[in-house]
XYZ file of C-alpha atoms in Angstrom:
168
model
C 0.000 0.000 0.000
C 1.448 3.310 -1.078
C 0.958 6.324 1.196
C 0.593 9.581 -0.663
C 2.510 12.718 0.183
C -0.745 14.615 0.725
C -1.900 12.100 3.313
C 1.454 12.234 5.089
C 1.369 16.036 5.268
C -2.156 16.003 6.676
C -1.264 13.332 9.191
C 1.813 15.201 10.387
C -0.109 18.478 10.658
C -2.895 16.761 12.616
C -0.374 15.045 14.887
C 1.339 18.357 15.692
C -1.963 20.024 16.537
C -3.044 17.141 18.779
C 0.288 17.260 20.616
C 0.148 21.059 21.037
C -3.473 20.983 22.200
C -2.968 18.305 24.808
C 0.408 19.614 25.938
C -1.312 22.800 27.085
C -4.306 20.937 28.521
C -2.030 18.428 30.243
C 0.100 21.192 31.723
C -3.020 22.880 33.065
C -4.304 19.593 34.519
C -1.434 19.680 37.033
C -3.168 22.655 38.616
C -6.830 21.678 38.315
C -6.740 17.958 39.213
C -9.715 16.989 37.009
C -8.162 14.458 34.668
C -11.503 12.723 34.090
C -12.235 15.357 31.456
C -9.435 14.091 29.216
C -11.239 10.907 28.210
C -13.976 12.881 26.543
C -11.657 15.553 25.148
C -9.334 12.912 23.682
C -12.183 11.457 21.664
C -13.178 14.970 20.610
C -9.613 15.684 19.464
C -9.695 12.541 17.342
C -12.800 13.756 15.564
C -11.842 17.396 15.079
C -8.231 16.820 14.020
C -8.392 13.538 12.105
C -11.841 13.985 10.518
C -12.178 17.789 10.416
C -14.892 17.806 7.751
C -17.111 15.141 9.316
C -20.478 16.308 10.658
C -19.507 15.382 14.236
C -16.416 17.602 14.027
C -18.031 20.950 13.377
C -17.242 23.452 16.120
C -20.915 24.256 16.615
C -21.770 20.591 17.188
C -18.885 20.212 19.624
C -19.669 23.312 21.665
C -23.458 22.890 21.774
C -23.235 19.164 22.565
C -20.905 19.693 25.511
C -22.863 22.716 26.752
C -26.221 20.981 26.493
C -24.890 17.882 28.241
C -23.428 19.996 31.032
C -26.573 22.095 31.547
C -29.005 19.159 31.540
C -26.732 17.120 33.814
C -26.283 19.988 36.258
C -30.036 20.563 36.451
C -30.791 16.909 37.065
C -27.995 16.323 39.587
C -28.963 19.504 41.457
C -32.664 18.672 41.640
C -32.272 14.995 42.512
C -29.747 13.088 44.652
C -26.926 11.270 42.878
C -27.898 7.719 42.091
C -26.909 5.307 39.326
C -30.476 5.158 38.039
C -30.469 8.952 37.751
C -27.197 8.740 35.816
C -28.827 6.379 33.316
C -31.820 8.715 32.966
C -29.575 11.753 32.480
C -27.500 9.958 29.847
C -30.634 8.996 27.962
C -32.059 12.521 28.225
C -28.897 14.214 26.981
C -28.471 11.844 24.049
C -32.114 12.309 23.038
C -31.790 16.096 23.396
C -28.714 16.132 21.166
C -30.461 14.002 18.566
C -33.575 16.179 18.713
C -31.679 19.449 18.255
C -29.326 17.812 15.682
C -26.112 18.724 17.481
C -24.587 15.281 17.649
C -21.103 14.852 19.066
C -20.732 11.415 20.718
C -17.798 12.159 23.067
C -19.921 14.752 24.859
C -21.953 11.901 26.353
C -19.130 11.447 28.866
C -19.960 14.717 30.617
C -22.869 13.353 32.720
C -20.618 10.517 33.909
C -17.865 12.964 34.871
C -20.342 15.175 36.722
C -21.722 12.137 38.535
C -18.251 11.207 39.779
C -17.045 14.689 40.742
C -17.882 16.770 43.772
C -17.127 20.271 42.460
C -19.460 20.483 39.485
C -19.250 24.257 38.940
C -15.468 24.241 38.744
C -15.735 21.372 36.264
C -18.038 23.509 34.093
C -15.537 26.346 34.007
C -12.683 24.000 33.176
C -14.818 22.382 30.485
C -15.570 25.773 28.936
C -11.914 26.804 28.872
C -10.764 23.416 27.539
C -13.394 23.392 24.800
C -12.530 26.943 23.811
C -8.892 25.918 23.507
C -9.700 22.843 21.387
C -12.032 24.811 19.108
C -9.400 27.525 18.693
C -6.820 24.861 17.815
C -9.251 23.292 15.335
C -9.572 26.660 13.567
C -5.784 26.916 13.370
C -5.661 23.312 12.198
C -8.070 23.998 9.338
C -6.008 27.047 8.329
C -2.821 24.975 8.394
C -4.439 22.252 6.297
C -5.656 24.756 3.742
C -2.221 26.356 3.514
C 0.176 23.399 3.838
C -1.832 20.199 3.559
C -3.823 20.575 0.354
C -7.140 20.732 2.178
C -9.185 20.604 -1.026
C -7.776 17.185 -1.827
C -8.190 16.158 1.784
C -11.784 17.394 1.952
C -12.693 15.684 -1.298
C -11.184 12.295 -0.438
C -11.863 12.228 3.312
C -15.399 13.454 2.716
C -16.146 10.319 0.735
C -14.722 8.158 3.506
C -16.599 10.006 6.237
C -19.865 9.875 4.257
C -19.480 6.113 4.058
C -18.818 5.900 7.782
C -21.473 8.332 8.982
C -24.330 7.593 6.547
């Protein structure tokens, strides 16, 4: 199997952006001690940097999905005591809400689980907002780098076919 130069450039550019994004987030995690967030953000980074033109990778889907999951989870966990049955109900509600409003981003489903496990839910929300803002900013820079150095038109055309096969 022959690997094209275009694919190699895109892969290297994506790798560098993933490393830069998580180097900053990892450095900040030394101060905040909420590493549970990285499971969800790692899956998000995979989508936004490896499949930047997939429907799940759009910045609006990412931001709204995480925000909606956080808001619904906070309301439910504030109104009712933490219980595993409530966690299952909240997960179902957030996934249905995302499907209803058509802002689907699967890694955001980890937010209710993280909120269930953590004590300081408001601090988690602030950290989530800052981390998401950083990843979305890096995804904008990533798309600019791909369009300038990685032949994004070729990438969009060929990856779009692959992602349509996967997501449809």
